[in-house]
PDB file of C-alpha atoms in Angstrom:
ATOM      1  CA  UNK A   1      14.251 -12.037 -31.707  1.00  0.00           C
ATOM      2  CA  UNK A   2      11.514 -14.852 -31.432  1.00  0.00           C
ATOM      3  CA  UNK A   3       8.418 -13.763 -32.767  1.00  0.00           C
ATOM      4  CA  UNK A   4       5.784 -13.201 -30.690  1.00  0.00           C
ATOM      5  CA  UNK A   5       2.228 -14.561 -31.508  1.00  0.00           C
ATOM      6  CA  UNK A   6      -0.689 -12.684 -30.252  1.00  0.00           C
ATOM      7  CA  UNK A   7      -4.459 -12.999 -30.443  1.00  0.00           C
ATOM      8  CA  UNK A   8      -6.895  -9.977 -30.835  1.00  0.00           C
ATOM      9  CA  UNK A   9     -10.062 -10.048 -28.282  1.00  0.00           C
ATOM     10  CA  UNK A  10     -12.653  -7.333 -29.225  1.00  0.00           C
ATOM     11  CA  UNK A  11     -16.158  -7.415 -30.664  1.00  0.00           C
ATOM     12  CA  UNK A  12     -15.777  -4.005 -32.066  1.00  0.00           C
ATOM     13  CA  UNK A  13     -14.431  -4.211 -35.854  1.00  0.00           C
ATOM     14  CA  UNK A  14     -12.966  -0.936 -35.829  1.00  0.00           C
ATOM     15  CA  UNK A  15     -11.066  -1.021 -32.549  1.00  0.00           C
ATOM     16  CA  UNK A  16      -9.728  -3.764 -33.170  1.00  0.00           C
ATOM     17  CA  UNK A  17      -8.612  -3.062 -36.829  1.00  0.00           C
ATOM     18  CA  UNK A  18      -6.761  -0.229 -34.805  1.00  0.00           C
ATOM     19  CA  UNK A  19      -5.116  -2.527 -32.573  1.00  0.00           C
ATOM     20  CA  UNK A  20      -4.156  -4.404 -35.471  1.00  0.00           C
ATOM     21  CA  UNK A  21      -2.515  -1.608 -37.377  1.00  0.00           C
ATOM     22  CA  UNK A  22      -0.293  -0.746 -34.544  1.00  0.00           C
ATOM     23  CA  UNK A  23       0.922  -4.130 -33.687  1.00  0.00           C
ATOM     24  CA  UNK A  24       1.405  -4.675 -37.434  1.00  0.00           C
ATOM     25  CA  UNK A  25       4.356  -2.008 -37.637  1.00  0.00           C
ATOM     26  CA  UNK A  26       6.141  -3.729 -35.076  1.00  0.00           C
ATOM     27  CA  UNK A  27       8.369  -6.939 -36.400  1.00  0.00           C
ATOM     28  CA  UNK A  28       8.505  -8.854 -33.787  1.00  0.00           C
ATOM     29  CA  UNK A  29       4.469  -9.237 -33.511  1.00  0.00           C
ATOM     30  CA  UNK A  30       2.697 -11.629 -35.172  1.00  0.00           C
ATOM     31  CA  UNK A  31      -1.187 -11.122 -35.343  1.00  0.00           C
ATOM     32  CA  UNK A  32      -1.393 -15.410 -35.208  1.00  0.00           C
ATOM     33  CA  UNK A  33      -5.602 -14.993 -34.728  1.00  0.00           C
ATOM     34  CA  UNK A  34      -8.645 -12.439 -34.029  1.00  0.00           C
ATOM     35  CA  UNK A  35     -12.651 -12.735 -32.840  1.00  0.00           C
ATOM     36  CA  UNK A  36     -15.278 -10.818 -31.613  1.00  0.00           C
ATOM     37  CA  UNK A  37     -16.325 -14.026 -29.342  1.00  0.00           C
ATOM     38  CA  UNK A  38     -15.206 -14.957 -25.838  1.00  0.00           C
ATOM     39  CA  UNK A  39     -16.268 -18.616 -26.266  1.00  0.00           C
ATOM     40  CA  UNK A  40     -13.941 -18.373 -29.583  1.00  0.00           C
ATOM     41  CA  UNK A  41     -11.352 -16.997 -27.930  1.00  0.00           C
ATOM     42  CA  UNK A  42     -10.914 -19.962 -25.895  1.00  0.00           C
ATOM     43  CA  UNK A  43     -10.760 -22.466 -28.434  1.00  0.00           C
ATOM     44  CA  UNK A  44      -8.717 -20.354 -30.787  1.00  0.00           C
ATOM     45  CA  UNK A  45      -6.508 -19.950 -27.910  1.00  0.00           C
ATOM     46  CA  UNK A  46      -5.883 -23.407 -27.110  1.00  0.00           C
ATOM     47  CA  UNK A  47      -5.337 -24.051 -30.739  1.00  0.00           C
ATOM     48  CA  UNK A  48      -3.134 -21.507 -31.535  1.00  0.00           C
ATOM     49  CA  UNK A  49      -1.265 -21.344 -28.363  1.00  0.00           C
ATOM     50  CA  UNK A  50       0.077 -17.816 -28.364  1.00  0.00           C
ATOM     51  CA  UNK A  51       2.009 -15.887 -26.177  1.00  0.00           C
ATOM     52  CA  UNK A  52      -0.312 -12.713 -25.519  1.00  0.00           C
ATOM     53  CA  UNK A  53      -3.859 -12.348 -25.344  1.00  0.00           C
ATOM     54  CA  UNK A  54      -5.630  -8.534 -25.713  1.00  0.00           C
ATOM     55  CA  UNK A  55      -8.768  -9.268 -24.294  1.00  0.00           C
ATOM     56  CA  UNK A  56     -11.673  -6.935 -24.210  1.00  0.00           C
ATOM     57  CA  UNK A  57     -13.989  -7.450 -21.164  1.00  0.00           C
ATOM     58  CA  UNK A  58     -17.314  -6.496 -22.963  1.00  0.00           C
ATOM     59  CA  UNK A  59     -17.735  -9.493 -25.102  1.00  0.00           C
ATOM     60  CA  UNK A  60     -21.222 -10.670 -26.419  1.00  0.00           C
ATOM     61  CA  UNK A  61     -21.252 -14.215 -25.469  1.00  0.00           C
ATOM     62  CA  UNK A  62     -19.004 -14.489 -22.769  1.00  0.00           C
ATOM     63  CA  UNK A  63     -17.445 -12.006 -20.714  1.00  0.00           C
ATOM     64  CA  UNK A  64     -13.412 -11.470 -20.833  1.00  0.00           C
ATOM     65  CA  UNK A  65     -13.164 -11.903 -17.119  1.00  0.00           C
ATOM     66  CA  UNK A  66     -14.947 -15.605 -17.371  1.00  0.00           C
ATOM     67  CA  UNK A  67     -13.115 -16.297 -21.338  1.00  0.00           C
ATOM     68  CA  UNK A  68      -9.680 -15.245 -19.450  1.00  0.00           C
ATOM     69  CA  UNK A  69     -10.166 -17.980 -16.644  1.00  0.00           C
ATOM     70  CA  UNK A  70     -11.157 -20.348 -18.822  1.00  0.00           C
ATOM     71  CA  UNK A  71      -7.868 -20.146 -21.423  1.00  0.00           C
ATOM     72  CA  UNK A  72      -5.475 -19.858 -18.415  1.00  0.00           C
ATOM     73  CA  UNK A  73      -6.847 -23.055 -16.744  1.00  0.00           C
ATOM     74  CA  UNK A  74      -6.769 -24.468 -20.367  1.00  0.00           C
ATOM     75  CA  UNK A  75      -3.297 -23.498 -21.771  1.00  0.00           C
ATOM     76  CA  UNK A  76      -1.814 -21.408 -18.808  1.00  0.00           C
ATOM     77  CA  UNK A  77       1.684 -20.530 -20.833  1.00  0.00           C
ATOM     78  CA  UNK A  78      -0.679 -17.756 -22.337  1.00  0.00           C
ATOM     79  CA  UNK A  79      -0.487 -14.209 -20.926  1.00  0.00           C
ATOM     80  CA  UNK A  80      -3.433 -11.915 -20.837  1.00  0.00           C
ATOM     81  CA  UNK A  81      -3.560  -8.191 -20.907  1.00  0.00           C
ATOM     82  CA  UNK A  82      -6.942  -6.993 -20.588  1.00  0.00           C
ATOM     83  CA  UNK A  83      -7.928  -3.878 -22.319  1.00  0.00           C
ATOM     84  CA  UNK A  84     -11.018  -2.214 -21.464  1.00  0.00           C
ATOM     85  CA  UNK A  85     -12.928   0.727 -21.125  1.00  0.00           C
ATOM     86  CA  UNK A  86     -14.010  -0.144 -17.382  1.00  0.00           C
ATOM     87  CA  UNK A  87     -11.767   1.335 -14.566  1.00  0.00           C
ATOM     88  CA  UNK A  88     -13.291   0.423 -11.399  1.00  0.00           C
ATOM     89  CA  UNK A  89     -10.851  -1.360  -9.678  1.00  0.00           C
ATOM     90  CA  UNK A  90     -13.551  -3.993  -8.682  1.00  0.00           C
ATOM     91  CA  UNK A  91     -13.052  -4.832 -12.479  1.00  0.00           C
ATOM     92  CA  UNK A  92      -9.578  -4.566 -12.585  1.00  0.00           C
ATOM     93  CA  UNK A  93      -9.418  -6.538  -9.138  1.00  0.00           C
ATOM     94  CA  UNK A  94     -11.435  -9.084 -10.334  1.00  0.00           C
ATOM     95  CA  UNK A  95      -9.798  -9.420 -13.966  1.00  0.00           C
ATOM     96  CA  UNK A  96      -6.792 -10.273 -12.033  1.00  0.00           C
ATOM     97  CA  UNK A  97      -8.220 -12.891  -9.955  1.00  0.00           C
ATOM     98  CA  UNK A  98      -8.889 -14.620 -13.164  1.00  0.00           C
ATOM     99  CA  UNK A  99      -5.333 -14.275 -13.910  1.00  0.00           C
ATOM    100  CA  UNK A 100      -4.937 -11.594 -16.126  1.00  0.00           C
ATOM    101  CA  UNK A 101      -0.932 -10.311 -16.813  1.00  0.00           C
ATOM    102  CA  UNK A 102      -2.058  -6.954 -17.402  1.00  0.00           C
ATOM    103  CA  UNK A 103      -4.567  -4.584 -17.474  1.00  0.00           C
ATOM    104  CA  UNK A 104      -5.178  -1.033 -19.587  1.00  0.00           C
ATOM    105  CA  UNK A 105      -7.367   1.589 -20.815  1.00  0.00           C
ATOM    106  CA  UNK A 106      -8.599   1.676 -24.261  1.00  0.00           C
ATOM    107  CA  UNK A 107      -7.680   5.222 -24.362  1.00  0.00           C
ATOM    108  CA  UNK A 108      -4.115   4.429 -23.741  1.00  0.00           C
ATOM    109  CA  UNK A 109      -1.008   5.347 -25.727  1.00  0.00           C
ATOM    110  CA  UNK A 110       0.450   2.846 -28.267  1.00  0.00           C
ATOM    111  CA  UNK A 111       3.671   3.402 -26.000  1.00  0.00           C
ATOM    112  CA  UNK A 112       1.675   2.304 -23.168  1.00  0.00           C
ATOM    113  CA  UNK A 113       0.287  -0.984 -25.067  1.00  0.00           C
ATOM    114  CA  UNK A 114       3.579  -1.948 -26.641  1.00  0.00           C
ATOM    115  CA  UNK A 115       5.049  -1.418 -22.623  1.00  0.00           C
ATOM    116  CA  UNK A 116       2.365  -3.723 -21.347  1.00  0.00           C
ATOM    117  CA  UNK A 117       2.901  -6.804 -23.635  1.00  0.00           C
ATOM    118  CA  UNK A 118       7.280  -6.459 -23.655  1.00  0.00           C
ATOM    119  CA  UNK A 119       6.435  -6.324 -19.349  1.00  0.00           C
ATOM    120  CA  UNK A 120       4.521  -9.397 -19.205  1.00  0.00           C
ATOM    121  CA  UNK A 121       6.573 -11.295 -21.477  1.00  0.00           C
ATOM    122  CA  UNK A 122       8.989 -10.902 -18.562  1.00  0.00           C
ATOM    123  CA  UNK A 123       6.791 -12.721 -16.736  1.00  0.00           C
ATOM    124  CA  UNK A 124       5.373  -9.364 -14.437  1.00  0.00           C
ATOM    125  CA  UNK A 125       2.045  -7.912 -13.934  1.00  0.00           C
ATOM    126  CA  UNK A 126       1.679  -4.015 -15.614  1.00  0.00           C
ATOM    127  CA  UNK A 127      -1.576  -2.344 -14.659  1.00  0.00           C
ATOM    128  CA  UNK A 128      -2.420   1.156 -16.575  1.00  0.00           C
ATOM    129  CA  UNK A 129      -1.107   3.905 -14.077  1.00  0.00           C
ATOM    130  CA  UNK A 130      -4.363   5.705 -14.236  1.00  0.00           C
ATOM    131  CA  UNK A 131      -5.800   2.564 -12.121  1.00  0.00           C
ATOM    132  CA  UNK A 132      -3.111   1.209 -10.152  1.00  0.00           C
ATOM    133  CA  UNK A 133      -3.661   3.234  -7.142  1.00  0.00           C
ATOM    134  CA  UNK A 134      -7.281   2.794  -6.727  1.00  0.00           C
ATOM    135  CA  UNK A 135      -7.087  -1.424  -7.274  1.00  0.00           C
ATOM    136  CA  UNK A 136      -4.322  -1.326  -4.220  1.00  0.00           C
ATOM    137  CA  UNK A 137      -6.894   0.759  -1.904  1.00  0.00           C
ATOM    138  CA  UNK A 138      -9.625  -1.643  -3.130  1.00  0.00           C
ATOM    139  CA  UNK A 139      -7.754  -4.363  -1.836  1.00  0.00           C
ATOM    140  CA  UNK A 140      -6.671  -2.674   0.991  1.00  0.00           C
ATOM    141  CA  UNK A 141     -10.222  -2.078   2.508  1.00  0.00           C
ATOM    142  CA  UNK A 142     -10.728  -5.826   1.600  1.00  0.00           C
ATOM    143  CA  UNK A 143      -8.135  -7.540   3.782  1.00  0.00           C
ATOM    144  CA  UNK A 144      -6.772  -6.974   7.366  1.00  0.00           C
ATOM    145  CA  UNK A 145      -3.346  -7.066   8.888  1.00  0.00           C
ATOM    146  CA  UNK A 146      -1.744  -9.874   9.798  1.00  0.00           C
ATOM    147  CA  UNK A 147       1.467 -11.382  11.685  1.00  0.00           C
ATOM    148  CA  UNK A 148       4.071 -11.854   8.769  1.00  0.00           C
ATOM    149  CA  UNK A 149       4.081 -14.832   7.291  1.00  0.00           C
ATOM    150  CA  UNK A 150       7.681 -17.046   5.508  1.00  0.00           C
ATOM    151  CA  UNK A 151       9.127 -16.736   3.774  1.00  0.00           C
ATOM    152  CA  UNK A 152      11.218 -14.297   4.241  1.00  0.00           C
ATOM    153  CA  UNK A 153      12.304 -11.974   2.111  1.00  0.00           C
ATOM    154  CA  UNK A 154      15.599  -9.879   1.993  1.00  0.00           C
ATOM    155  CA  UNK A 155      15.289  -5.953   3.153  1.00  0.00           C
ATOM    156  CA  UNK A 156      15.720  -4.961  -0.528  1.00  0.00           C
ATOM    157  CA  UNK A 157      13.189  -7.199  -1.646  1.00  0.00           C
ATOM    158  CA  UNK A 158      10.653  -6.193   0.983  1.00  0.00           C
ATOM    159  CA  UNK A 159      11.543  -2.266  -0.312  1.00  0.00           C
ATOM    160  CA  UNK A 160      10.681  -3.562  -3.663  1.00  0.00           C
ATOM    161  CA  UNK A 161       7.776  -5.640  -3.295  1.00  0.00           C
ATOM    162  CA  UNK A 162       6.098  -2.166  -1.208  1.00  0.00           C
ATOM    163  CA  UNK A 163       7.200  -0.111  -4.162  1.00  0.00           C
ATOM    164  CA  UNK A 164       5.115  -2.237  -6.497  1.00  0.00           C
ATOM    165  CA  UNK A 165       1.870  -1.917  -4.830  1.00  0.00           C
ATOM    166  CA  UNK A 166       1.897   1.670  -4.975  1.00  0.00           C
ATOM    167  CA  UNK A 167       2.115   1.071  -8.821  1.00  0.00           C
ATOM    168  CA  UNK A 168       5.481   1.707  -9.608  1.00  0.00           C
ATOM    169  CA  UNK A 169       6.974   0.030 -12.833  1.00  0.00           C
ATOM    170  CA  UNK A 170      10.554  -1.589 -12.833  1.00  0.00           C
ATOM    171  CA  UNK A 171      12.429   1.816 -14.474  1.00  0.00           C
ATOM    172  CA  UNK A 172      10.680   3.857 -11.392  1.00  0.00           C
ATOM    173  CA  UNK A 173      11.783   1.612  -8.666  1.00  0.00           C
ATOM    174  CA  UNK A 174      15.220   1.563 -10.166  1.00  0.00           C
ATOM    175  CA  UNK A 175      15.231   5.134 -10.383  1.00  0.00           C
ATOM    176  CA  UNK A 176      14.253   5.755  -7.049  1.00  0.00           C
ATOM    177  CA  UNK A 177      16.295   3.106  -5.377  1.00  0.00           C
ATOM    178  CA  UNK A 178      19.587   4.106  -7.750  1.00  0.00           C
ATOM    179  CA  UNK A 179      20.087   0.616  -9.085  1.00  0.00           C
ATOM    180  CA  UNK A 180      19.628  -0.788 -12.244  1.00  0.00           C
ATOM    181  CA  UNK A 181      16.443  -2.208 -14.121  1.00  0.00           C
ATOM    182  CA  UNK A 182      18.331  -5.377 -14.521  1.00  0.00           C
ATOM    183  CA  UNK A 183      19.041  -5.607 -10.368  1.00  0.00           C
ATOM    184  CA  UNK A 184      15.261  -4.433  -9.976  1.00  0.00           C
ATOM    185  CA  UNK A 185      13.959  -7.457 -12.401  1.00  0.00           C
ATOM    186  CA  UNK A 186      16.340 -10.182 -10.478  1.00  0.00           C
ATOM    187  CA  UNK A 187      15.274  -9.237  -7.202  1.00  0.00           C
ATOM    188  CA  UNK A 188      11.249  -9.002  -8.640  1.00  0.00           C
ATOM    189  CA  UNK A 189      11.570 -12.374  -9.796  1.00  0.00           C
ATOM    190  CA  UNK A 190      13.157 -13.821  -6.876  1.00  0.00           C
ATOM    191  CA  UNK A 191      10.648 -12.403  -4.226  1.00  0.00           C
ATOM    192  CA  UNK A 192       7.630 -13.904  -6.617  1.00  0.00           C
ATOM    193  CA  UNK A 193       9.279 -17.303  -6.856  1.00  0.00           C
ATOM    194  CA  UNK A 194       9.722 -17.097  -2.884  1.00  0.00           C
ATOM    195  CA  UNK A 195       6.186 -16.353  -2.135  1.00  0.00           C
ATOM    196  CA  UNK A 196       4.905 -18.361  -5.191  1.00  0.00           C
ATOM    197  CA  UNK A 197       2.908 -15.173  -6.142  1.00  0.00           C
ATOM    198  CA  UNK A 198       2.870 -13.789  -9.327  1.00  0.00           C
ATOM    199  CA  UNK A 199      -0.386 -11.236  -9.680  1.00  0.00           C
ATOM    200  CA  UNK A 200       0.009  -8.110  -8.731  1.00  0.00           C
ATOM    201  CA  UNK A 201      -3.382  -8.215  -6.406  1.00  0.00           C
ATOM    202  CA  UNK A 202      -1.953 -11.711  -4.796  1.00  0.00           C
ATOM    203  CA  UNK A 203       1.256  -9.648  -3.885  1.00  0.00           C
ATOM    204  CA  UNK A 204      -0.833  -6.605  -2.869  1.00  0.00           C
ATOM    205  CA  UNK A 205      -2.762  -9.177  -0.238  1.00  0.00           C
ATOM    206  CA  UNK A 206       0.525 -10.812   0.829  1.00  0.00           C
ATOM    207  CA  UNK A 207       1.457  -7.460   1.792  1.00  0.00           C
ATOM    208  CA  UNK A 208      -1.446  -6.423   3.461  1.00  0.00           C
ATOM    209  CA  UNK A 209      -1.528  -9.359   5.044  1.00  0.00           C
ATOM    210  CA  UNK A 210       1.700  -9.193   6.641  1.00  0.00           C
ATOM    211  CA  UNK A 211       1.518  -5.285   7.446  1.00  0.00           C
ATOM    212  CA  UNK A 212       3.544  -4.003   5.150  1.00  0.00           C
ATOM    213  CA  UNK A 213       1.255  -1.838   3.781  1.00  0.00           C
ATOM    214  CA  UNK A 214      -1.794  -0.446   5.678  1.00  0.00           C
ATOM    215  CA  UNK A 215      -4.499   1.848   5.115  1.00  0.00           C
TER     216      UNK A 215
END
């Protein structure tokens, strides 16, 4: 397994020597760089290139939300999960405007952490469960129905893609629909290369926008 480099976002010393001790006991991670700073983050992020951010939104200097946009315009191979005490879902909503892969609670389990970062390595969006439903009613009261828009996607992939914004995860869709996590991933990646939408709030819109979901 290729390691995977990751850079440590979070002003306070002892969380993040927490962070740190957990990601340490698993092989495949690679603690590549760490700082307190958002404005450091950026640089050390386009130096270092890694392959997952944990970003803290709180930062001194600059905010995560603003140091997120900022390394995904400069080196946008780099996926984000932000991880914060804040769970309005205007902050989550707006953390994922700037791009953010993920988003979770600082009280979360180690479980839920090591989850996040092995989901968007696979190139999807995982938002903490304790938040997902309130950022899709967020964005539900902020857009309005629309005529459906191409292109189209299959009946399976329209299931899916409704499934998602109600928060589900990969291994609950499969459950529910009786297929496998494998068939659930293919068909995931298919409808976001159709629609050219990879966030979980641009999907959320997209379906709003063409009625599949409502309020």
């Amino acid at each position: 397994m290729d390691t995977i480099k990751v850079i440590l976002v979070e002003d306070h010393a002892i969380f993040r020597t927490g962070l740190k001790t957990i990601l340490d006991d698993e092989p495949a991670i690679e603690i590549a760089g760490e700082t307190g700073k958002g404005l450091e983050s950026i640089s050390m992020a386009v130096a270092l290139r890694p392959d997952i951010i944990i970003m803290d939104i709180g930062l001194p200097d600059l905010d995560g939300i603003e140091s997120s946009r900022r390394i995904l315009d400069a080196a946008p191979e780099c996926r984000v999960i932000m991880l914060s005490m804040h769970n309005e879902p205007e902050i989550v909503c707006a953390a994922l405007d700037a791009g953010a892969h993920g988003y979770l609670l600082k009280d979360c389990a180690a479980e839920e952490l090591l989850e996040g970062i092995a989901t968007v390595l696979r190139g999807e969006t995982f938002i903490s469960r304790h938040v997902a439903g309130a950022v899709v009613r967020t964005l539900l009261t902020q857009s309005k129905p629309a005529s459906p828009a191409s292109p189209k996607l299959s009946p399976r992939e329209t299931q899916i893609l409704a499934m998602l914004t109600q928060g589900k995860n990969n291994k609950e869709i499969a459950f529910e629909l009786a297929i496998s996590i494998k068939t659930v991933e293919t068909h995931r990646q298919q409808l976001t290369r159709k629609l050219n939408l990879y966030s979980l709030a641009d999907l959320t819109r997209y379906a709003i926008r063409t009625g599949l979901i409502s309020p």
